[in-house]
Short mmCIF file of C-alpha atoms in Angstrom, two decimals:
data_model
loop_
_atom_site.label_atom_id
_atom_site.label_comp_id
_atom_site.label_asym_id
_atom_site.label_seq_id
_atom_site.Cartn_x
_atom_site.Cartn_y
_atom_site.Cartn_z
CA MET A 1 -125.19 -51.38 13.81
CA LYS A 2 -120.89 -51.99 14.51
CA GLY A 3 -121.17 -52.36 10.25
CA TRP A 4 -123.26 -49.16 9.68
CA LYS A 5 -120.60 -46.74 12.22
CA GLY A 6 -117.97 -49.05 9.59
CA ARG A 7 -119.37 -47.36 6.48
CA PRO A 8 -118.28 -43.89 6.89
CA LEU A 9 -114.88 -45.18 7.91
CA LEU A 10 -114.12 -46.94 5.35
CA GLY A 11 -115.38 -43.97 2.61
CA ILE A 12 -112.90 -41.60 4.24
CA LYS A 13 -110.45 -44.24 3.24
CA ILE A 14 -110.91 -44.64 -0.12
CA ALA A 15 -111.28 -41.29 -0.27
CA LEU A 16 -107.63 -40.53 0.25
CA VAL A 17 -106.75 -43.81 -1.56
CA LEU A 18 -108.35 -42.05 -5.02
CA SER A 19 -106.89 -38.35 -4.01
CA LEU A 20 -102.97 -39.89 -3.87
CA VAL A 21 -103.79 -41.83 -7.17
CA LEU A 22 -104.55 -38.55 -8.53
CA SER A 23 -101.89 -36.32 -7.43
CA LEU A 24 -99.17 -39.74 -8.34
CA LEU A 25 -100.73 -39.81 -12.17
CA THR A 26 -101.24 -35.60 -12.44
CA GLY A 27 -96.92 -35.51 -11.18
CA CYS A 28 -96.25 -38.20 -13.86
CA GLY A 29 -96.74 -35.82 -16.42
CA ILE A 30 -98.75 -38.38 -18.46
CA GLY A 31 -98.19 -38.07 -22.29
CA SER A 32 -95.56 -35.40 -22.41
CA PRO A 33 -92.22 -34.91 -20.23
CA ASN A 34 -92.37 -33.33 -16.80
CA VAL A 35 -89.87 -29.98 -16.58
CA LYS A 36 -91.72 -27.61 -14.68
CA GLU A 37 -90.24 -27.95 -11.35
CA THR A 38 -86.66 -27.71 -13.11
CA TYR A 39 -87.19 -24.47 -15.68
CA PRO A 40 -89.48 -21.83 -14.53
CA LEU A 41 -92.27 -20.28 -16.47
CA GLU A 42 -91.14 -17.25 -18.20
CA SER A 43 -94.29 -15.94 -20.49
CA VAL A 44 -97.77 -17.16 -21.48
CA SER A 45 -99.87 -16.33 -24.90
CA ARG A 46 -103.40 -17.88 -24.59
CA ASP A 47 -105.86 -17.37 -27.12
CA GLY A 48 -108.52 -19.97 -26.53
CA ASN A 49 -107.09 -23.21 -27.21
CA ALA A 50 -104.27 -21.54 -28.79
CA THR A 51 -101.81 -21.48 -25.78
CA SER A 52 -98.02 -21.31 -25.82
CA TYR A 53 -96.31 -21.41 -22.49
CA VAL A 54 -92.03 -20.51 -22.69
CA TYR A 55 -89.77 -22.01 -20.34
CA ARG A 56 -86.35 -21.15 -19.35
CA ALA A 57 -83.18 -23.53 -19.05
CA ALA A 58 -80.59 -21.32 -17.48
CA ASP A 59 -77.35 -22.16 -18.56
CA LYS A 60 -78.30 -25.33 -21.46
CA THR A 61 -77.49 -25.55 -25.37
CA VAL A 62 -80.27 -26.97 -27.21
CA PRO A 63 -79.24 -30.23 -27.75
CA GLU A 64 -78.76 -30.84 -24.23
CA VAL A 65 -82.41 -30.04 -22.96
CA ALA A 66 -83.28 -31.84 -26.70
CA LYS A 67 -82.13 -34.90 -24.77
CA GLU A 68 -82.84 -34.31 -21.32
CA LEU A 69 -86.67 -34.40 -22.53
CA ALA A 70 -86.11 -37.45 -24.81
CA ASP A 71 -84.62 -39.40 -22.25
CA GLU A 72 -87.76 -38.67 -20.03
CA LYS A 73 -90.03 -39.29 -22.83
CA LYS A 74 -89.38 -40.61 -25.84
CA PRO A 75 -91.15 -37.55 -28.77
CA ASP A 76 -93.14 -38.99 -31.96
CA GLN A 77 -90.68 -36.90 -33.88
CA MET A 78 -87.52 -35.20 -33.48
CA SER A 79 -85.59 -32.45 -35.63
CA LYS A 80 -81.98 -32.56 -35.86
CA GLU A 81 -79.54 -31.52 -33.52
CA ASP A 82 -78.32 -27.95 -33.94
CA SER A 83 -77.54 -25.51 -32.00
CA GLU A 84 -80.05 -22.61 -32.59
CA ARG A 85 -83.33 -24.20 -32.28
CA MET A 86 -84.98 -28.16 -32.56
CA PHE A 87 -88.60 -29.42 -32.31
CA LEU A 88 -90.09 -32.32 -30.66
CA VAL A 89 -93.55 -33.66 -30.87
CA TYR A 90 -95.63 -34.88 -28.51
CA GLY A 91 -99.20 -35.87 -29.81
CA LYS A 92 -100.39 -32.02 -30.03
CA ASP A 93 -97.83 -30.24 -27.75
CA TYR A 94 -95.11 -29.03 -29.94
CA TYR A 95 -91.35 -27.97 -28.03
CA HIS A 96 -89.76 -25.49 -29.73
CA LEU A 97 -86.16 -25.44 -28.16
CA GLN A 98 -84.10 -22.07 -29.05
CA LYS A 99 -80.90 -20.50 -28.10
CA ASP A 100 -81.80 -17.08 -26.29
CA PRO A 101 -80.22 -14.34 -28.66
CA LYS A 102 -80.60 -11.74 -25.36
CA LYS A 103 -78.41 -14.29 -23.21
CA GLU A 104 -77.04 -17.23 -25.37
CA THR A 105 -75.87 -19.88 -22.71
CA ASP A 106 -79.60 -20.12 -21.23
CA THR A 107 -82.61 -21.91 -23.95
CA LEU A 108 -85.79 -21.18 -23.94
CA ILE A 109 -88.33 -23.79 -24.25
CA GLU A 110 -91.39 -23.16 -25.81
CA VAL A 111 -94.34 -25.42 -25.79
CA ASP A 112 -97.07 -24.94 -28.34
CA SER A 113 -100.63 -26.41 -29.11
CA GLN A 114 -101.53 -27.83 -32.18
CA GLU A 115 -104.06 -24.91 -32.40
CA TYR A 116 -101.45 -22.30 -31.75
CA VAL A 117 -99.05 -23.70 -34.51
CA GLN A 118 -101.31 -23.34 -37.04
CA LYS A 119 -103.02 -20.20 -36.04
CA ASN A 120 -99.62 -18.60 -36.20
CA TYR A 121 -96.95 -20.48 -37.59
CA ASP A 122 -94.79 -20.17 -40.79
CA SER A 123 -95.27 -23.25 -42.28
CA SER A 124 -92.35 -22.51 -44.87
CA PHE A 125 -90.21 -22.22 -41.75
CA LEU A 126 -91.42 -25.71 -40.39
CA LYS A 127 -90.40 -27.82 -43.08
CA GLY A 128 -86.67 -27.14 -41.61
CA TYR A 129 -87.63 -29.09 -38.75
CA LEU A 130 -90.61 -31.37 -39.07
CA THR A 131 -91.70 -34.18 -41.78
CA ALA A 132 -94.38 -33.23 -44.57
CA VAL A 133 -96.83 -35.98 -43.24
CA VAL A 134 -97.00 -33.80 -39.73
CA ILE A 135 -96.90 -30.15 -41.86
CA GLY A 136 -99.62 -31.43 -44.37
CA GLN A 137 -101.77 -32.57 -41.15
CA LEU A 138 -100.99 -29.39 -39.19
CA PHE A 139 -101.97 -26.79 -42.75
CA ASP A 140 -103.73 -29.05 -45.26
CA SER A 141 -107.67 -28.76 -43.54
CA LEU A 142 -106.58 -24.68 -43.29
CA GLY A 143 -105.85 -24.50 -46.68
CA GLY A 144 -102.58 -24.12 -46.38
CA LEU A 145 -103.20 -21.18 -43.77
CA GLY A 146 -100.91 -19.88 -41.16
CA GLY A 147 -98.94 -16.82 -40.30
CA GLY A 148 -95.54 -15.69 -40.23
CA TYR A 149 -94.38 -16.63 -36.12
CA ARG A 150 -90.77 -18.46 -35.83
CA GLY A 151 -90.85 -18.73 -32.33
CA TYR A 152 -90.57 -17.02 -29.01
CA SER A 153 -86.73 -15.75 -29.36
CA SER A 154 -87.59 -14.03 -32.48
CA LYS A 155 -91.34 -12.93 -32.01
CA ASP A 156 -90.74 -9.51 -32.23
CA THR A 157 -89.96 -9.84 -35.83
CA TYR A 158 -91.64 -12.23 -37.01
CA GLN A 159 -95.07 -12.06 -34.79
CA PRO A 160 -97.71 -14.13 -33.95
CA LYS A 161 -101.00 -13.34 -35.60
CA GLN A 162 -103.06 -13.84 -32.29
CA GLY A 163 -102.59 -13.45 -28.72
CA ASN A 164 -99.75 -11.04 -27.11
CA TYR A 165 -97.28 -12.61 -24.78
CA HIS A 166 -97.24 -11.62 -20.73
CA ALA A 167 -95.66 -12.40 -17.65
CA PRO A 168 -97.76 -15.59 -16.45
CA THR A 169 -99.88 -14.67 -13.46
CA THR A 170 -101.37 -17.25 -10.68
CA SER A 171 -103.85 -18.53 -12.65
CA ASP A 172 -101.49 -19.22 -15.54
CA LYS A 173 -99.02 -21.03 -13.26
CA LYS A 174 -101.72 -23.16 -12.02
CA ILE A 175 -102.62 -24.13 -15.67
CA ALA A 176 -99.78 -24.24 -17.20
CA PRO A 177 -98.16 -27.55 -18.50
CA PRO A 178 -96.23 -29.73 -16.37
CA LEU A 179 -92.34 -29.52 -17.12
CA THR A 180 -89.97 -31.52 -15.03
CA VAL A 181 -87.12 -33.81 -15.59
CA GLU A 182 -85.76 -36.00 -13.25
CA LYS A 183 -82.27 -35.59 -12.31
CA LYS A 184 -79.88 -37.78 -10.69
CA GLY A 185 -79.09 -37.77 -7.10
CA SER A 186 -77.46 -39.13 -4.28
CA ILE A 187 -77.85 -40.89 -0.80
CA PHE A 188 -75.34 -40.76 1.43
CA ARG A 189 -74.69 -42.71 4.27
CA ARG A 190 -72.75 -41.78 7.45
CA GLY A 191 -69.48 -43.65 7.85
CA GLY A 192 -70.40 -45.56 4.29
CA SER A 193 -68.20 -46.81 1.50
CA ASN A 194 -67.00 -44.88 -1.70
CA GLY A 195 -69.06 -47.59 -3.08
CA ASP A 196 -71.54 -45.99 -6.09
CA SER A 197 -74.67 -44.45 -4.56
CA SER A 198 -76.07 -42.76 -7.16
CA VAL A 199 -79.82 -43.28 -8.11
CA GLY A 200 -82.11 -42.40 -10.97
CA SER A 201 -79.94 -44.11 -13.24
CA GLY A 202 -81.81 -47.51 -13.91
CA GLY A 203 -85.18 -45.67 -14.21
CA SER A 204 -86.32 -46.09 -10.62
CA ILE A 205 -85.46 -43.84 -7.17
CA PHE A 206 -84.94 -46.97 -5.43
CA ASP A 207 -82.51 -48.53 -7.53
CA ARG A 208 -78.72 -48.69 -6.99
CA LYS A 209 -75.94 -50.03 -8.70
CA SER A 210 -74.34 -53.18 -6.60
CA ASP A 211 -70.79 -53.52 -5.43
CA SER A 212 -69.44 -56.74 -4.86
CA SER A 213 -66.87 -55.69 -3.08
CA LYS A 214 -68.65 -54.07 -0.32
CA SER A 215 -72.11 -55.15 0.09
CA SER A 216 -74.44 -52.90 2.23
CA ARG A 217 -76.87 -55.49 2.96
CA GLY A 218 -77.52 -56.88 6.45
CA SER A 219 -77.44 -59.85 7.44
CA ILE A 220 -78.01 -62.86 10.79
CA SER A 221 -75.19 -64.23 11.12
CA ARG A 222 -74.20 -67.32 14.14
CA GLY A 223 -72.21 -66.67 16.91
CA SER A 224 -69.18 -68.62 17.74
CA SER A 225 -69.11 -70.72 20.16
CA GLY A 226 -69.09 -69.42 23.67
CA SER A 227 -70.68 -65.92 22.33
CA GLY A 228 -73.59 -66.59 24.08
CA GLY A 229 -75.75 -64.61 21.10
CA LEU A 230 -79.72 -65.17 20.40
CA PHE A 231 -78.76 -66.78 17.44
CA ASP A 232 -75.49 -68.86 18.76
CA SER A 233 -76.51 -72.42 17.38
CA PRO A 234 -76.99 -75.05 20.50
CA LYS A 235 -73.82 -76.59 22.11
CA LYS A 236 -72.65 -79.34 21.56
CA SER A 237 -70.35 -79.94 25.04
CA TYR A 238 -72.87 -79.90 27.47
CA THR A 239 -72.74 -83.19 29.49
CA LYS A 240 -75.11 -85.11 30.79
CA PRO A 241 -76.21 -84.17 34.97
CA LYS A 242 -75.23 -86.22 36.61
CA THR A 243 -78.08 -88.98 38.34
CA ARG A 244 -77.75 -91.49 41.30
CA VAL A 245 -79.80 -94.64 41.20
CA GLY A 246 -80.33 -96.05 44.80
CA SER A 247 -82.46 -98.25 47.12
CA GLY A 248 -85.02 -97.22 49.46
CA LYS A 249 -87.97 -99.67 51.50
CA ILE A 250 -91.88 -98.69 51.60
CA THR A 251 -93.03 -99.73 54.89
CA ARG A 252 -96.77 -99.84 56.01
CA ARG A 253 -98.41 -98.26 59.09
CA SER A 254 -99.69 -101.05 61.04
CA ARG A 255 -103.24 -100.15 62.42
CA ARG A 256 -104.55 -99.71 65.67
#
């Protein structure tokens, strides 16, 4: 009976562990860099599998954003550095970084699915940013067909053939691809030294640069003589207790 009672509890524990693992995998942004928390979703176009999500990186240049994404996850292909626009390819996701013409201090991050690129982009325009092999894989199967689209920043002039952009809805935000770039943080200790306390520089939030002059690791030291601490070594100056050797007699009582 005890074994049967324990099984439901075991099942609950296993379910909790699996849900935790799934949440961690989701947060890691497998397959593409994760930038959603940092850069807000601004515009969405969805037409079946042809999807385009546009994020805004405020006060960042195109090369700066490209470096952040590439440092987070190495792309399959990355176009040469350019202040106006750059492309990063992650599998079937195409990251089109563009300087916002309406606010030139910001960068627009357009994440297009392969189907969206095939149906809307101008293949001759992409030749300046993607290799001939990638362009061939995109358009050869379609007989060279595509569109005249050249990115979200010029959508009013070079309009996409399919789909229209709109402000993101609640459902859009739930299914939008994760796009969060990890940044360096600092952990401060009260009364700590001025040593380097940056985290994340070693690829993990738990990595910390060591300070050879001032170690922050704890230690247990044995006390000096006379301290009487719990971890003190036995004192060698103890004297043996004095003993007295005496003689005595044992008498037996006589029986009456």
